[in-house]
mmCIF file with all atom_site columns, N, CA and C in Angstrom:
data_model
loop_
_atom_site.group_PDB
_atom_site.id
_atom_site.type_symbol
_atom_site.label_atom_id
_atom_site.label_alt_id
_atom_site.label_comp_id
_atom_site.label_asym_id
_atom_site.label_entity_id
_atom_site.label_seq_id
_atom_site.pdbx_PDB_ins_code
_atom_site.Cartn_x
_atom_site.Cartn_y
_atom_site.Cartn_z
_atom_site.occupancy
_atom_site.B_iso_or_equiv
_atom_site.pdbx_formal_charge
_atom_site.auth_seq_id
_atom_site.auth_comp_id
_atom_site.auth_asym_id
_atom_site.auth_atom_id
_atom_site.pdbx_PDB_model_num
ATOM 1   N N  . UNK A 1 1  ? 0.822  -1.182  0.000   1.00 56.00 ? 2  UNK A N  1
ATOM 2   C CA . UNK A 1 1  ? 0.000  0.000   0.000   1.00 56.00 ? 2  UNK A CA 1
ATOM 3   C C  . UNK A 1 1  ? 0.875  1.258   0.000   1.00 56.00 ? 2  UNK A C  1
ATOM 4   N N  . UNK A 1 2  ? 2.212  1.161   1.051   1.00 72.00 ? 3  UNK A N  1
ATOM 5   C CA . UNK A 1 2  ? 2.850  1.661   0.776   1.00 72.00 ? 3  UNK A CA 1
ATOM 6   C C  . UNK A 1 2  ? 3.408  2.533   -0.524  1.00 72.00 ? 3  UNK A C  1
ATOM 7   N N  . UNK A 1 3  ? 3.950  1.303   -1.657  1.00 69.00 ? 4  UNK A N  1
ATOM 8   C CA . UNK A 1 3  ? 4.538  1.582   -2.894  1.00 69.00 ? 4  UNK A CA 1
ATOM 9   C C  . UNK A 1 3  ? 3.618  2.401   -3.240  1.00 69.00 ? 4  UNK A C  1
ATOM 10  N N  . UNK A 1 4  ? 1.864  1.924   -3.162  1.00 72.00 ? 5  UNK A N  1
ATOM 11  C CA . UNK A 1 4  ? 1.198  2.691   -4.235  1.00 72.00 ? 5  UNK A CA 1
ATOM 12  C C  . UNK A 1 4  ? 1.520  4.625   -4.207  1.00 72.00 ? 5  UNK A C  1
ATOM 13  N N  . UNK A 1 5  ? 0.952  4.474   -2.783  1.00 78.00 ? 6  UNK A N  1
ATOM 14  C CA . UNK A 1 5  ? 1.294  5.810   -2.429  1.00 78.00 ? 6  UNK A CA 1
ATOM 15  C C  . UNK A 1 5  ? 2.631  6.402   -3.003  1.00 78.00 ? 6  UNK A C  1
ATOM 16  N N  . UNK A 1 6  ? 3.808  5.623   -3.229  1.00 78.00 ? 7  UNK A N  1
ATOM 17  C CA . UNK A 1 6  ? 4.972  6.429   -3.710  1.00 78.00 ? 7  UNK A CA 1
ATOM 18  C C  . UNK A 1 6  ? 4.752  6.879   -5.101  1.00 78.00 ? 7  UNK A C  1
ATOM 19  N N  . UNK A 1 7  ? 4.127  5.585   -5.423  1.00 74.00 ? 8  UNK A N  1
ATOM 20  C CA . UNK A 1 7  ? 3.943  5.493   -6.970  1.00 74.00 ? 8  UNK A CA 1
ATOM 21  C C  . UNK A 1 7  ? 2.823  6.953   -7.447  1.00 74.00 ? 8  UNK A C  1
ATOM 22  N N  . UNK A 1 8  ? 1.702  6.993   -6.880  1.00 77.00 ? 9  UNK A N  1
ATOM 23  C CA . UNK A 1 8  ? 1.426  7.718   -7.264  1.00 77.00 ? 9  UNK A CA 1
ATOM 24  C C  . UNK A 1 8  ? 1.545  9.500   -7.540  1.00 77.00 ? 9  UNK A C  1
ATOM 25  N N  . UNK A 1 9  ? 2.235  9.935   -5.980  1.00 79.00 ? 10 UNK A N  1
ATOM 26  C CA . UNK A 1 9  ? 3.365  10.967  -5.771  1.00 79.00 ? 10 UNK A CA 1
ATOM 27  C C  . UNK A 1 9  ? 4.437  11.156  -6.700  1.00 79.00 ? 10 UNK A C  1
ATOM 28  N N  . UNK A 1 10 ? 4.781  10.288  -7.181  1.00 76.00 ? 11 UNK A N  1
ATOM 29  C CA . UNK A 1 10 ? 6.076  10.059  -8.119  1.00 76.00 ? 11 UNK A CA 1
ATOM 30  C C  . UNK A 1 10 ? 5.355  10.838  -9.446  1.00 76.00 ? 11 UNK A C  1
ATOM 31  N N  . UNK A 1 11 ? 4.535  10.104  -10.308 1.00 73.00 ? 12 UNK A N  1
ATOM 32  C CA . UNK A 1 11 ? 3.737  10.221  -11.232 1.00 73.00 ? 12 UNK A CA 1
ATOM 33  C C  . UNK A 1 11 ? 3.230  11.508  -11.467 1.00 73.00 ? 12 UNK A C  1
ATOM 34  N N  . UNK A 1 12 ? 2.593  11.985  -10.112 1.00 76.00 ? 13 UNK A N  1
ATOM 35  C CA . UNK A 1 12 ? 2.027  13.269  -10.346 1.00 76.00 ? 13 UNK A CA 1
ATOM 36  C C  . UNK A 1 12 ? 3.152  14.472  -10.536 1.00 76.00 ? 13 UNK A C  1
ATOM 37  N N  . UNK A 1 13 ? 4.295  14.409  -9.787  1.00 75.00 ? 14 UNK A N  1
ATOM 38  C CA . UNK A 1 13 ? 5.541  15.106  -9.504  1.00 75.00 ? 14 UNK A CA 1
ATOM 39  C C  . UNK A 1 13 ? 5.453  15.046  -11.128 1.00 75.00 ? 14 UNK A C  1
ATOM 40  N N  . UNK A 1 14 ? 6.082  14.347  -11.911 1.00 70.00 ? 15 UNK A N  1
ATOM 41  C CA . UNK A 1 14 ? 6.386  14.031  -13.417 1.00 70.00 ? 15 UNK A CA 1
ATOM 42  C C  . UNK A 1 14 ? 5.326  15.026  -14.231 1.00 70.00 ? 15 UNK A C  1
ATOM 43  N N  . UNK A 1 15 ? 4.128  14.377  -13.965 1.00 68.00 ? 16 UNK A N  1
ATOM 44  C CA . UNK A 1 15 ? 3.134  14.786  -14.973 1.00 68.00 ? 16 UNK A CA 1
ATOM 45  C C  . UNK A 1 15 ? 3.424  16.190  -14.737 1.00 68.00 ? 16 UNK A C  1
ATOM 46  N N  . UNK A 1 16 ? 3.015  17.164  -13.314 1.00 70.00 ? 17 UNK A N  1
ATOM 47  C CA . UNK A 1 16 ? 2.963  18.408  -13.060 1.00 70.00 ? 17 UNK A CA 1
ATOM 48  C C  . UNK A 1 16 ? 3.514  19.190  -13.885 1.00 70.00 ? 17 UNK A C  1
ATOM 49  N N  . UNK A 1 17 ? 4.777  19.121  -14.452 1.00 64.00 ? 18 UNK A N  1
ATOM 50  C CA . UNK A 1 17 ? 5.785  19.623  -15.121 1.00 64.00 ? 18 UNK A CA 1
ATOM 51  C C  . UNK A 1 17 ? 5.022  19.615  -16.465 1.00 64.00 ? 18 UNK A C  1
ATOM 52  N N  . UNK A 1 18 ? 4.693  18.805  -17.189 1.00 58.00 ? 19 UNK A N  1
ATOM 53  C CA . UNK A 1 18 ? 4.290  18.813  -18.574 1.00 58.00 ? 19 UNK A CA 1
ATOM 54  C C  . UNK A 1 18 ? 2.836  18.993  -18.952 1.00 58.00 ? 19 UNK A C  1
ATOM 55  N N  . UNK A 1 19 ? 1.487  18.488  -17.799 1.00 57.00 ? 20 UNK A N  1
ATOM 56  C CA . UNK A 1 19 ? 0.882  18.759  -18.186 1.00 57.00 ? 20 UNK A CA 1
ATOM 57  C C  . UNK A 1 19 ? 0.677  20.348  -18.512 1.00 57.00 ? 20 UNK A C  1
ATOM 58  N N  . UNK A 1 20 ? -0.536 20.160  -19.570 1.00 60.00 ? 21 UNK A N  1
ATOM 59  C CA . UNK A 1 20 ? -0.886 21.722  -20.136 1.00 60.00 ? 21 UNK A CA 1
ATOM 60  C C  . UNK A 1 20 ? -0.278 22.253  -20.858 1.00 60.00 ? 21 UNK A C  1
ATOM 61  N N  . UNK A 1 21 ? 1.166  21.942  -20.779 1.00 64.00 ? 22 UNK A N  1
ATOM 62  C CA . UNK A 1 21 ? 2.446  23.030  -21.571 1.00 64.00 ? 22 UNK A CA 1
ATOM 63  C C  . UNK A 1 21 ? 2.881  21.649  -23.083 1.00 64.00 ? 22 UNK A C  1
ATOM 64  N N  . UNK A 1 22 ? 2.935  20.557  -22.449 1.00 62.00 ? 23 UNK A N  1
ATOM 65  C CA . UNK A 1 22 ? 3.385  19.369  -23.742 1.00 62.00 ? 23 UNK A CA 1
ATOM 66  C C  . UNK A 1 22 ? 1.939  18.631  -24.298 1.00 62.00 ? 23 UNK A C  1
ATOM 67  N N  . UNK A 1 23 ? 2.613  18.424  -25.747 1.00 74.00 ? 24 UNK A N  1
ATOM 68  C CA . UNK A 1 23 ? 1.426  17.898  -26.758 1.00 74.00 ? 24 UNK A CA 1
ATOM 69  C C  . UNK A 1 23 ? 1.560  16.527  -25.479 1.00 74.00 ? 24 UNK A C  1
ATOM 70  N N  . UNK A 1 24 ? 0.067  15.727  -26.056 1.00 74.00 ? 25 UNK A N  1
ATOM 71  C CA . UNK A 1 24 ? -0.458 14.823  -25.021 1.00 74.00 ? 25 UNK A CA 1
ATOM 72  C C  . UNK A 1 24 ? 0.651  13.592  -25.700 1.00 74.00 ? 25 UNK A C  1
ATOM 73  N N  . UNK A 1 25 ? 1.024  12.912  -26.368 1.00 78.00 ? 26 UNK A N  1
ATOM 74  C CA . UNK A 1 25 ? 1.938  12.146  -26.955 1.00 78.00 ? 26 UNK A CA 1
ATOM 75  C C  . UNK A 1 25 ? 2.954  12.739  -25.773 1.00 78.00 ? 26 UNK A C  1
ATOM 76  N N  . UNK A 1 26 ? 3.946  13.544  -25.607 1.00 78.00 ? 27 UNK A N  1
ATOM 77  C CA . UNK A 1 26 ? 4.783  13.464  -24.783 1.00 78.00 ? 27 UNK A CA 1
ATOM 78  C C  . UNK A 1 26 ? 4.404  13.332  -23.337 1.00 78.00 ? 27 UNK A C  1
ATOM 79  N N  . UNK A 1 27 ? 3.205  14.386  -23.056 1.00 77.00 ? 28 UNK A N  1
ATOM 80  C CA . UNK A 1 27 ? 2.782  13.368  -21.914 1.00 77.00 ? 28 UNK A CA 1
ATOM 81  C C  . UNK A 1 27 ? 2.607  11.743  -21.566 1.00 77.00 ? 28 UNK A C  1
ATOM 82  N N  . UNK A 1 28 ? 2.390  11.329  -22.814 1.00 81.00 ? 29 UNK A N  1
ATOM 83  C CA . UNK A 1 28 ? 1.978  9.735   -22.357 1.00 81.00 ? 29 UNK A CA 1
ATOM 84  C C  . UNK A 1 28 ? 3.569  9.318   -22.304 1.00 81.00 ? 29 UNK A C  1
ATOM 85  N N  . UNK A 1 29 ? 4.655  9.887   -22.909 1.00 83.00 ? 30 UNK A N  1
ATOM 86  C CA . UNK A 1 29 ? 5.652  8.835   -22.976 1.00 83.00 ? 30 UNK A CA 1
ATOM 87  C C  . UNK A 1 29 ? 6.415  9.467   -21.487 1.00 83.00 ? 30 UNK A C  1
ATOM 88  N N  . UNK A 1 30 ? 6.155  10.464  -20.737 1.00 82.00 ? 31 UNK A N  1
ATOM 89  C CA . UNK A 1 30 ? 6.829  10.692  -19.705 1.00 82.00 ? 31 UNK A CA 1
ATOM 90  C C  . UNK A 1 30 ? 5.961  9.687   -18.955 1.00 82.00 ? 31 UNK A C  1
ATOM 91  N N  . UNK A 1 31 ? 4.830  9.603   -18.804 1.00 84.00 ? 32 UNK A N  1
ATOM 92  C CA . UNK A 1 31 ? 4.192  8.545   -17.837 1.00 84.00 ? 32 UNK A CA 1
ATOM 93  C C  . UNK A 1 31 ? 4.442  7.231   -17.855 1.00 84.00 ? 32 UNK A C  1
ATOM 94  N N  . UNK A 1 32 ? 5.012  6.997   -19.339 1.00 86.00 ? 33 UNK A N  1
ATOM 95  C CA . UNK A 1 32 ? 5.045  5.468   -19.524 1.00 86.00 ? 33 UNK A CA 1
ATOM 96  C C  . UNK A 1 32 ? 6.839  5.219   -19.334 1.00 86.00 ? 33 UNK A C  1
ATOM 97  N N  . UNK A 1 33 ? 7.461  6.142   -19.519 1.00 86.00 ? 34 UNK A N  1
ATOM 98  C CA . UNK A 1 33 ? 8.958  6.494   -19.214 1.00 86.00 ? 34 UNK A CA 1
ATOM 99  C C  . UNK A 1 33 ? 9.092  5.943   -17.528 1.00 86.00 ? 34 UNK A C  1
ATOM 100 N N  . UNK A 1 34 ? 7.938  7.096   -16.681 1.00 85.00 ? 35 UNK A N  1
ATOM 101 C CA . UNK A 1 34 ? 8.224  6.889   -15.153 1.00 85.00 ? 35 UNK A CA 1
ATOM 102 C C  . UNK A 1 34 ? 7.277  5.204   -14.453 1.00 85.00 ? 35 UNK A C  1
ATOM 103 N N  . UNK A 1 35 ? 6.404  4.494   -15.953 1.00 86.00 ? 36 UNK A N  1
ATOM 104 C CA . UNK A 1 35 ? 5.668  3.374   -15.611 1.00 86.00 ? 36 UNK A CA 1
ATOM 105 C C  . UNK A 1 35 ? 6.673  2.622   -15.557 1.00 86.00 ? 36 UNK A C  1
ATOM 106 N N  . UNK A 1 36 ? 8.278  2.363   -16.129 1.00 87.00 ? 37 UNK A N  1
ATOM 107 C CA . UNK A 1 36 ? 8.966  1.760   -16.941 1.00 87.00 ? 37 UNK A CA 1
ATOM 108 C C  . UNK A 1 36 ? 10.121 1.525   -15.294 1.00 87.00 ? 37 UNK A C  1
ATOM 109 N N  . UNK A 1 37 ? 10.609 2.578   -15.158 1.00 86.00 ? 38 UNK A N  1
ATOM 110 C CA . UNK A 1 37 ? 11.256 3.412   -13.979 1.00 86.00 ? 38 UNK A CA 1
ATOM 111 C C  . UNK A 1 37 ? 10.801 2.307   -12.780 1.00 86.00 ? 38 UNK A C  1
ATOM 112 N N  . UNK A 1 38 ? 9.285  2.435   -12.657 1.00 85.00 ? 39 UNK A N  1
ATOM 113 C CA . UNK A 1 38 ? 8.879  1.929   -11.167 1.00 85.00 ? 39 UNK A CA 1
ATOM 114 C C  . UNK A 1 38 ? 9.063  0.175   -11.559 1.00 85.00 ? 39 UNK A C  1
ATOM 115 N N  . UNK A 1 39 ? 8.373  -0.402  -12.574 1.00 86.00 ? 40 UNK A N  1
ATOM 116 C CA . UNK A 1 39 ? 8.873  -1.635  -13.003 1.00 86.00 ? 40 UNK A CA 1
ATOM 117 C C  . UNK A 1 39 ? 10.135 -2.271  -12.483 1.00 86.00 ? 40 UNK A C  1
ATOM 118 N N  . UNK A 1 40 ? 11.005 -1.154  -12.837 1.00 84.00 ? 41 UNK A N  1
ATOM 119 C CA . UNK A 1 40 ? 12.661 -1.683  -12.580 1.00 84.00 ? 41 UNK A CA 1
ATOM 120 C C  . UNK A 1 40 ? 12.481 -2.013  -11.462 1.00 84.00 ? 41 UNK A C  1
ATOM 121 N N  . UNK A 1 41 ? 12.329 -0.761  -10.692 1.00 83.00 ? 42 UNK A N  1
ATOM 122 C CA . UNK A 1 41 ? 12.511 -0.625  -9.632  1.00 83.00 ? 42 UNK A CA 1
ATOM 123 C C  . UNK A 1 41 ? 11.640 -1.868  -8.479  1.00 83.00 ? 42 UNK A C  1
ATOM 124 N N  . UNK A 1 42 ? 10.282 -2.048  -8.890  1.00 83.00 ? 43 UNK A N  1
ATOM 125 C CA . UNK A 1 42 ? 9.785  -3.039  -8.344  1.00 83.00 ? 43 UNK A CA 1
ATOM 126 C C  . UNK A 1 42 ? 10.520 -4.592  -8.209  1.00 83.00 ? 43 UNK A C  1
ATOM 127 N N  . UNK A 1 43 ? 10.686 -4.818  -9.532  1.00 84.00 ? 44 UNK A N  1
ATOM 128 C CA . UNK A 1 43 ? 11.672 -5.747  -9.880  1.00 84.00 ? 44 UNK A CA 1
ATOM 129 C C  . UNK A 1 43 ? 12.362 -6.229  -9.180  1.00 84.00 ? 44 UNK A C  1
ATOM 130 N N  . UNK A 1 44 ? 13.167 -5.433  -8.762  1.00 81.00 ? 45 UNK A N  1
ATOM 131 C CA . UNK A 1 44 ? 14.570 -4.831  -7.967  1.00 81.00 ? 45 UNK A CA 1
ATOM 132 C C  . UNK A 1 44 ? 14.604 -5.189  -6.202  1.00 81.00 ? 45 UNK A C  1
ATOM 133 N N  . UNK A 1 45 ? 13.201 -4.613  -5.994  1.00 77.00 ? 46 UNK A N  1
ATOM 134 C CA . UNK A 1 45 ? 12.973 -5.417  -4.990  1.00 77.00 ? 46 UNK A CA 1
ATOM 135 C C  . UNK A 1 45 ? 12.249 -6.564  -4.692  1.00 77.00 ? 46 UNK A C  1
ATOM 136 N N  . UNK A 1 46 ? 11.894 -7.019  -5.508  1.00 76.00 ? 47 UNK A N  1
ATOM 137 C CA . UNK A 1 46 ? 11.146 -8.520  -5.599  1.00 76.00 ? 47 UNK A CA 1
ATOM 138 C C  . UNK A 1 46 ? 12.529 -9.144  -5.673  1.00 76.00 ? 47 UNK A C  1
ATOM 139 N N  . UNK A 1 47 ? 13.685 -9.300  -6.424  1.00 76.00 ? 48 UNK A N  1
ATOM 140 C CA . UNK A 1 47 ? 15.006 -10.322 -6.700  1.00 76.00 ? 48 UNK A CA 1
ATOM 141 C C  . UNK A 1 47 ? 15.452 -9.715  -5.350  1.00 76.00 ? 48 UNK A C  1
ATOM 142 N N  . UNK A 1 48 ? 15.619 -9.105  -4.757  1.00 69.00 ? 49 UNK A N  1
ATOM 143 C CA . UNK A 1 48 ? 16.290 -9.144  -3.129  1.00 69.00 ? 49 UNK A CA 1
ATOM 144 C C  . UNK A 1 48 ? 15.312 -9.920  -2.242  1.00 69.00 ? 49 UNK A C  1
ATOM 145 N N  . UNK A 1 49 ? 14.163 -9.887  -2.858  1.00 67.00 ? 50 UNK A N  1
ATOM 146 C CA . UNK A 1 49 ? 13.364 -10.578 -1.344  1.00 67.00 ? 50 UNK A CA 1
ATOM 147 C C  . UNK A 1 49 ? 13.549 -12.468 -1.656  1.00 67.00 ? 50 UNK A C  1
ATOM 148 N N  . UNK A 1 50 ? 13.579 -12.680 -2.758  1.00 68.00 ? 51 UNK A N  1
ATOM 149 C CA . UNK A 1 50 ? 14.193 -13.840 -3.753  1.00 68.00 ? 51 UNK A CA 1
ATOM 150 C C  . UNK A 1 50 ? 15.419 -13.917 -3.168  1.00 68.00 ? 51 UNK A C  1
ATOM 151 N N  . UNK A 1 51 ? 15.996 -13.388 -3.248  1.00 68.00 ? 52 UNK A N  1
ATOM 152 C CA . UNK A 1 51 ? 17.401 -13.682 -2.899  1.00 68.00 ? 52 UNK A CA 1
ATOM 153 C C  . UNK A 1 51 ? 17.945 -13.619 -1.095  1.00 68.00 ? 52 UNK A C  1
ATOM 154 N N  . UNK A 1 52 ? 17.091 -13.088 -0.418  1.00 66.00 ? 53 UNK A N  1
ATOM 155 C CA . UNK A 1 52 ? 17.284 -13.636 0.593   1.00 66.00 ? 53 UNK A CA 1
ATOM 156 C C  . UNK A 1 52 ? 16.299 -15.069 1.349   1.00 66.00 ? 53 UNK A C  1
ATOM 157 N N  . UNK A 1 53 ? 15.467 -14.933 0.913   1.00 63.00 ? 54 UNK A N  1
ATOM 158 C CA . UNK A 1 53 ? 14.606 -15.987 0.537   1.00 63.00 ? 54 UNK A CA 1
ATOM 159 C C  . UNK A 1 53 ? 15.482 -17.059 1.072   1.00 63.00 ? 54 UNK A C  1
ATOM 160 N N  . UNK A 1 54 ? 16.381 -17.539 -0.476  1.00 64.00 ? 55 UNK A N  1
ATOM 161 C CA . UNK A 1 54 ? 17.438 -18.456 -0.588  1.00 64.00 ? 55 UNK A CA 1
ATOM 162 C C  . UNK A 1 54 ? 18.439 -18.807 0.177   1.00 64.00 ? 55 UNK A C  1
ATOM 163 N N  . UNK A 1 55 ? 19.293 -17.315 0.610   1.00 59.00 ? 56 UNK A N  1
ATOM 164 C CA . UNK A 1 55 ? 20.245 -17.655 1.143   1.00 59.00 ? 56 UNK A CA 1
ATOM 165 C C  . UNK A 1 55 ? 20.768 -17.955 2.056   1.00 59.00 ? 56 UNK A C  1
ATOM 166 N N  . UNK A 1 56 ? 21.097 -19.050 2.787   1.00 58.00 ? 57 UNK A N  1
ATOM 167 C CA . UNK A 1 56 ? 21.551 -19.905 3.948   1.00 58.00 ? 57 UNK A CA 1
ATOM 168 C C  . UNK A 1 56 ? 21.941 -19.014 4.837   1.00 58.00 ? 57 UNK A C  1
ATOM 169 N N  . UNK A 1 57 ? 21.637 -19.769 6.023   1.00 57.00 ? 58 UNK A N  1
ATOM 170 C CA . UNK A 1 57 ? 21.697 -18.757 7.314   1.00 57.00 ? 58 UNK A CA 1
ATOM 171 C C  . UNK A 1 57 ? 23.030 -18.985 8.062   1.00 57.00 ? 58 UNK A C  1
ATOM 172 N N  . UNK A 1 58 ? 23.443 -18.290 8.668   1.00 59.00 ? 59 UNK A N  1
ATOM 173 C CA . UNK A 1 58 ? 25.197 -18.230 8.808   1.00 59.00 ? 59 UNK A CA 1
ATOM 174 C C  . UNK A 1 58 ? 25.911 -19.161 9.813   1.00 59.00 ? 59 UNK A C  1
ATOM 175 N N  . UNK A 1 59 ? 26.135 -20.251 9.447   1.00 59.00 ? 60 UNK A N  1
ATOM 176 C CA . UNK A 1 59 ? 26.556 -21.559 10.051  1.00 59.00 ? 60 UNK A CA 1
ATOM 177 C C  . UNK A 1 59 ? 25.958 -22.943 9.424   1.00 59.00 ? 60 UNK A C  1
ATOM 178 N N  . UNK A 1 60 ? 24.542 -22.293 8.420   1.00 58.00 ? 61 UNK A N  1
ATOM 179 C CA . UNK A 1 60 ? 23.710 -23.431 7.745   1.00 58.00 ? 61 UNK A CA 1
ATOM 180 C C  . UNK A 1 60 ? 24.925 -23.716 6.457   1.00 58.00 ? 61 UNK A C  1
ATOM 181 N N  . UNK A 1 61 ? 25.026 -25.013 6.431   1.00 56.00 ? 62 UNK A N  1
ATOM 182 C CA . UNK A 1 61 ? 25.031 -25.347 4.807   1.00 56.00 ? 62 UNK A CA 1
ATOM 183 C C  . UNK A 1 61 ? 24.476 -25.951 3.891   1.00 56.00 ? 62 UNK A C  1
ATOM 184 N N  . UNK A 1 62 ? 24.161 -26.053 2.940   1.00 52.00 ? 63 UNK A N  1
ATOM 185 C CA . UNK A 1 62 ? 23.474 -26.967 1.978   1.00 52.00 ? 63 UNK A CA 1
ATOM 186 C C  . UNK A 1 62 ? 24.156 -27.505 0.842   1.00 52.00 ? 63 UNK A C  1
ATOM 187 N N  . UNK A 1 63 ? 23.872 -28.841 0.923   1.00 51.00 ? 64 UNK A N  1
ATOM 188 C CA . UNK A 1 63 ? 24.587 -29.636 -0.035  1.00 51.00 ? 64 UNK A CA 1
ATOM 189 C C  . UNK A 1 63 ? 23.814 -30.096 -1.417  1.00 51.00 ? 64 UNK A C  1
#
């Protein structure tokens, strides 16, 4: 619930700047630019939660 809230703060920050002043085509590609952005970024933390997930606890080993 968190993220959303960033996400959407983020978005509006972006848009603020262009709406009204840029043809709507560049608006859509800054939104889909900062849709692209949070992706990574989601990503990013999904393979750390994956990756600790996995990794053996400090004295564990696995064979």
């Amino acid at each position: 619930m968190e993220l959303m809230g960033k996400t959407t703060r983020v978005l509006r920050e972006r848009l603020r700047g262009h709406a009204g002043r840029a043809p709507v085509q560049e608006t859509l590609m800054v939104t889909y630019r900062s849709m692209l952005e949070l992706k990574i970024i989601i990503d990013g933390c999904f393979q750390d939660n994956r990756e600790q997930e996995t990794a053996t606890a400090p004295g564990q080993v696995y064979t």
